[in-house]
Short mmCIF file of C-alpha atoms in Angstrom, two decimals:
data_model
loop_
_atom_site.label_atom_id
_atom_site.label_comp_id
_atom_site.label_asym_id
_atom_site.label_seq_id
_atom_site.Cartn_x
_atom_site.Cartn_y
_atom_site.Cartn_z
CA SER B 1 0.13 -0.20 -0.02
CA ALA B 2 0.97 3.55 -0.41
CA VAL B 3 2.90 5.47 2.26
CA ILE B 4 0.70 8.66 3.13
CA SER B 5 2.16 11.46 5.17
CA GLN B 6 0.24 14.26 6.75
CA LYS B 7 1.29 17.53 8.24
CA PRO B 8 0.75 18.68 10.98
CA SER B 9 0.16 15.80 12.86
CA ARG B 10 -1.62 17.86 15.42
CA ASP B 11 -2.32 21.66 16.31
CA ILE B 12 -4.05 23.75 18.55
CA CYS B 13 -5.75 26.69 16.82
CA GLN B 14 -7.68 30.04 17.72
CA ARG B 15 -11.12 30.44 16.97
CA GLY B 16 -11.49 32.19 13.55
CA THR B 17 -8.13 31.34 12.27
CA SER B 18 -7.40 28.94 9.27
CA LEU B 19 -5.03 26.12 9.05
CA THR B 20 -3.93 24.11 5.94
CA ILE B 21 -3.24 20.38 6.16
CA GLN B 22 -0.68 18.62 3.74
CA CYS B 23 -1.03 15.15 2.43
CA GLN B 24 1.81 13.76 0.56
CA VAL B 25 1.72 10.10 -1.21
CA ASP B 26 4.69 8.26 -2.24
CA SER B 27 3.09 7.07 -5.42
CA GLN B 28 0.91 8.87 -8.07
CA VAL B 29 -2.99 8.45 -7.45
CA THR B 30 -5.88 9.85 -9.35
CA MET B 31 -8.09 10.32 -6.35
CA MET B 32 -7.41 11.51 -2.92
CA PHE B 33 -9.91 11.69 -0.26
CA TRP B 34 -10.50 13.67 2.75
CA TYR B 35 -12.36 12.55 5.86
CA ARG B 36 -13.15 14.06 9.16
CA GLN B 37 -13.53 12.13 12.47
CA GLN B 38 -15.15 14.22 15.12
CA PRO B 39 -14.28 13.09 18.89
CA GLY B 40 -16.12 9.77 19.55
CA GLN B 41 -17.62 9.59 16.09
CA SER B 42 -16.84 7.56 12.94
CA LEU B 43 -15.41 8.76 9.62
CA THR B 44 -17.43 11.22 7.46
CA LEU B 45 -16.13 11.96 3.63
CA ILE B 46 -15.69 15.70 3.32
CA ALA B 47 -14.40 15.80 -0.36
CA THR B 48 -13.05 13.84 -3.25
CA ALA B 49 -9.83 15.64 -4.74
CA ASN B 50 -8.84 14.68 -8.44
CA GLN B 51 -5.87 16.18 -9.98
CA GLY B 52 -6.65 18.84 -12.65
CA SER B 53 -10.43 19.22 -11.60
CA GLU B 54 -12.36 20.82 -8.77
CA ALA B 55 -12.89 18.79 -5.59
CA THR B 56 -16.35 17.09 -5.25
CA TYR B 57 -17.79 17.88 -1.91
CA GLU B 58 -20.24 15.73 0.06
CA SER B 59 -23.45 17.13 1.42
CA GLY B 60 -22.86 19.38 4.36
CA PHE B 61 -19.55 20.49 3.29
CA VAL B 62 -18.65 23.68 1.22
CA ILE B 63 -15.51 24.87 -0.64
CA ASP B 64 -15.43 28.14 1.25
CA LYS B 65 -14.93 26.29 4.49
CA PHE B 66 -12.96 23.52 3.17
CA PRO B 67 -10.87 24.56 0.11
CA ILE B 68 -9.04 21.78 -1.15
CA SER B 69 -5.95 21.97 -3.68
CA ARG B 70 -4.81 18.93 -5.72
CA PRO B 71 -1.78 20.54 -7.60
CA ASN B 72 -0.40 17.13 -8.77
CA LEU B 73 -0.89 13.30 -8.55
CA THR B 74 0.97 13.09 -5.28
CA PHE B 75 -0.04 16.08 -3.07
CA SER B 76 -3.34 17.62 -1.75
CA THR B 77 -4.25 20.15 0.83
CA LEU B 78 -7.25 20.81 2.79
CA THR B 79 -7.88 24.03 4.44
CA VAL B 80 -10.19 24.42 7.31
CA SER B 81 -11.29 27.98 7.43
CA ASN B 82 -12.47 30.30 9.89
CA MET B 83 -12.37 27.75 12.64
CA SER B 84 -14.83 27.28 15.52
CA PRO B 85 -14.60 24.66 18.40
CA GLU B 86 -17.11 22.59 16.28
CA ASP B 87 -14.17 22.00 13.75
CA SER B 88 -12.12 20.26 16.43
CA SER B 89 -11.54 16.83 14.87
CA ILE B 90 -9.05 14.46 13.20
CA TYR B 91 -8.86 15.07 9.46
CA LEU B 92 -7.66 12.23 7.48
CA CYS B 93 -6.17 11.96 4.02
CA SER B 94 -6.69 8.54 2.13
CA VAL B 95 -6.07 6.91 -1.22
CA ILE B 96 -7.51 3.83 -2.99
CA GLY B 97 -5.31 0.79 -2.62
CA GLN B 98 -4.41 -1.77 -5.41
CA GLY B 99 -6.96 -4.53 -4.36
CA GLY B 100 -9.41 -3.40 -7.03
CA ALA B 101 -12.40 -2.79 -4.95
CA GLY B 102 -12.15 0.83 -3.80
CA GLU B 103 -10.56 0.01 -0.29
CA LEU B 104 -9.03 3.03 1.17
CA PHE B 105 -5.53 3.58 2.88
CA PHE B 106 -5.28 6.31 5.43
CA GLY B 107 -2.60 8.78 6.41
CA GLU B 108 -1.72 9.15 10.20
CA GLY B 109 -4.33 11.89 10.43
CA SER B 110 -4.28 15.72 11.61
CA ARG B 111 -5.63 16.14 14.96
CA LEU B 112 -6.78 19.85 15.49
CA THR B 113 -8.04 21.49 18.43
CA VAL B 114 -9.88 24.78 18.26
CA LEU B 115 -10.07 26.97 21.19
CA GLN N 1 -31.91 5.00 9.16
CA LYS N 2 -28.22 5.18 9.09
CA GLU N 3 -26.48 3.90 5.91
CA VAL N 4 -24.15 1.54 7.83
CA GLU N 5 -25.22 0.40 11.31
CA GLN N 6 -22.98 -1.15 14.01
CA ASN N 7 -23.67 -2.00 17.60
CA SER N 8 -21.26 0.46 19.37
CA GLY N 9 -20.52 -1.80 22.44
CA PRO N 10 -18.39 -2.22 24.14
CA LEU N 11 -18.15 -5.78 23.34
CA SER N 12 -16.25 -7.56 25.98
CA VAL N 13 -14.58 -10.96 25.50
CA PRO N 14 -12.06 -13.08 27.45
CA GLU N 15 -8.73 -13.77 25.85
CA GLY N 16 -8.83 -16.70 23.59
CA ALA N 17 -12.67 -16.65 22.78
CA ILE N 18 -14.29 -15.76 19.49
CA ALA N 19 -15.39 -12.13 19.03
CA SER N 20 -18.07 -11.60 16.63
CA LEU N 21 -18.86 -7.90 15.33
CA ASN N 22 -21.74 -7.19 13.16
CA CYS N 23 -22.65 -4.66 10.54
CA THR N 24 -25.91 -4.02 8.55
CA TYR N 25 -26.11 -1.63 5.62
CA SER N 26 -29.06 0.01 3.66
CA ASP N 27 -27.90 0.23 0.09
CA ARG N 28 -28.81 -3.03 -1.95
CA GLY N 29 -26.35 -1.71 -4.60
CA SER N 30 -23.44 -1.70 -2.55
CA GLN N 31 -20.58 -3.61 -4.09
CA SER N 32 -17.70 -4.19 -1.43
CA PHE N 33 -17.39 -4.20 2.12
CA PHE N 34 -14.48 -3.64 4.36
CA TRP N 35 -13.52 -3.96 8.03
CA TYR N 36 -11.00 -1.50 9.56
CA ARG N 37 -9.36 -1.62 13.09
CA GLN N 38 -8.76 1.67 14.75
CA TYR N 39 -6.50 1.85 17.81
CA SER N 40 -6.93 4.91 19.92
CA GLY N 41 -5.38 7.90 18.63
CA LYS N 42 -4.37 6.15 15.50
CA SER N 43 -5.75 6.00 12.03
CA PRO N 44 -8.06 3.24 10.65
CA GLU N 45 -6.04 0.19 9.21
CA LEU N 46 -7.66 -2.25 6.76
CA ILE N 47 -7.79 -5.75 7.99
CA MET N 48 -10.49 -7.46 5.66
CA SER N 49 -12.34 -6.91 2.51
CA ILE N 50 -15.15 -9.17 1.13
CA TYR N 51 -17.04 -8.88 -2.11
CA SER N 52 -19.04 -11.96 -2.53
CA ASN N 53 -21.46 -13.74 -0.47
CA GLY N 54 -20.14 -16.26 2.05
CA ASP N 55 -16.94 -16.41 3.99
CA LYS N 56 -13.58 -14.95 3.67
CA GLU N 57 -10.76 -16.14 5.90
CA ASP N 58 -7.33 -14.43 6.75
CA GLY N 59 -5.64 -15.74 9.67
CA ARG N 60 -7.56 -15.36 12.74
CA PHE N 61 -10.19 -13.34 11.02
CA THR N 62 -13.07 -14.41 9.13
CA ALA N 63 -15.41 -11.85 7.12
CA GLN N 64 -18.99 -13.08 6.29
CA LEU N 65 -21.16 -11.41 3.77
CA ASN N 66 -24.97 -12.01 3.24
CA LYS N 67 -26.24 -9.49 0.51
CA ALA N 68 -29.75 -10.82 0.78
CA SER N 69 -29.74 -9.79 4.37
CA GLN N 70 -27.56 -6.79 3.82
CA TYR N 71 -25.58 -8.08 6.56
CA VAL N 72 -21.59 -8.16 7.14
CA SER N 73 -19.75 -9.67 10.09
CA LEU N 74 -16.22 -10.15 11.24
CA LEU N 75 -15.14 -13.13 13.49
CA ILE N 76 -11.79 -12.94 15.51
CA ARG N 77 -10.78 -16.41 16.67
CA ASP N 78 -8.42 -16.68 19.72
CA SER N 79 -8.99 -12.87 20.69
CA GLN N 80 -5.84 -11.23 22.17
CA PRO N 81 -5.68 -8.45 24.33
CA SER N 82 -3.97 -6.60 21.40
CA ASP N 83 -7.27 -6.97 19.50
CA SER N 84 -8.68 -4.50 21.86
CA ALA N 85 -9.59 -1.53 19.53
CA THR N 86 -12.65 0.04 17.53
CA TYR N 87 -13.53 -1.93 14.43
CA LEU N 88 -15.27 0.02 11.51
CA CYS N 89 -17.43 -1.48 9.12
CA ALA N 90 -17.26 0.27 5.47
CA VAL N 91 -19.43 -0.25 2.65
CA ASN N 92 -18.27 1.01 -0.86
CA LYS N 93 -21.54 2.39 -2.64
CA GLY N 94 -19.74 2.20 -6.07
CA PHE N 95 -16.31 1.95 -7.50
CA SER N 96 -15.52 2.93 -11.11
CA GLY N 97 -13.46 5.25 -13.15
CA GLY N 98 -13.60 8.53 -11.28
CA TYR N 99 -15.74 7.57 -8.49
CA ASN N 100 -15.56 5.87 -5.24
CA LYS N 101 -17.30 6.29 -2.05
CA LEU N 102 -16.75 4.52 1.40
CA ILE N 103 -19.18 4.94 3.97
CA PHE N 104 -18.30 4.06 7.56
CA GLY N 105 -20.37 2.82 10.36
CA ALA N 106 -19.92 4.21 13.78
CA GLY N 107 -17.85 1.38 15.01
CA THR N 108 -17.68 -1.13 17.57
CA ARG N 109 -15.40 -1.08 20.55
CA LEU N 110 -13.90 -4.52 21.36
CA ALA N 111 -12.40 -5.04 24.70
CA VAL N 112 -10.43 -8.41 25.21
CA HIS N 113 -9.58 -9.05 28.69
CA PRO N 114 -6.86 -11.44 30.22
#
């Protein structure tokens, strides 16, 4: 499986600020996926990022709040804008594995705490 | 109705016993099914995948799929304290060129006690 690196691994942020999370993959991938895991909850898909096109956002997530960049086939960023305490979550980058059925592999996650 | 449902647990089993984890899903068009293990403070790790009705075994793990009943399960034989984690069931609603979407259940917390 691909090696997926995320930065930062954790951060403490002030309300109203924005933070950009980086995701680097050690191989070229067409699709990258950003998930959110709120405290004690399961994973929720934020958006799918394809290189060369606008990200596709899931219901309840908008580009103004979670802008995504996908400049090449190995890298993506997710920005959490104008943060509030409700944005305190783990944000996970993921890519599809080689098994052929759409299984996902995840980065280590970025744990954000908003004060 | 949630798209993927799991009992939140905790499911407590003694060391050496069989742990049985269950999951139901609502979309009959779902094509592939996965079990992930998530240790506290870590990201999810894929442990099993299954696409066809029946059983699939990998070491101490057996995944079972019944598409008619929209039911997926995971059996862990000879449970060890190191198996203590949250187990997430995930269902792929479709996988084709340019599209892939995994929906996760809320997870079942498993505690294996010595």
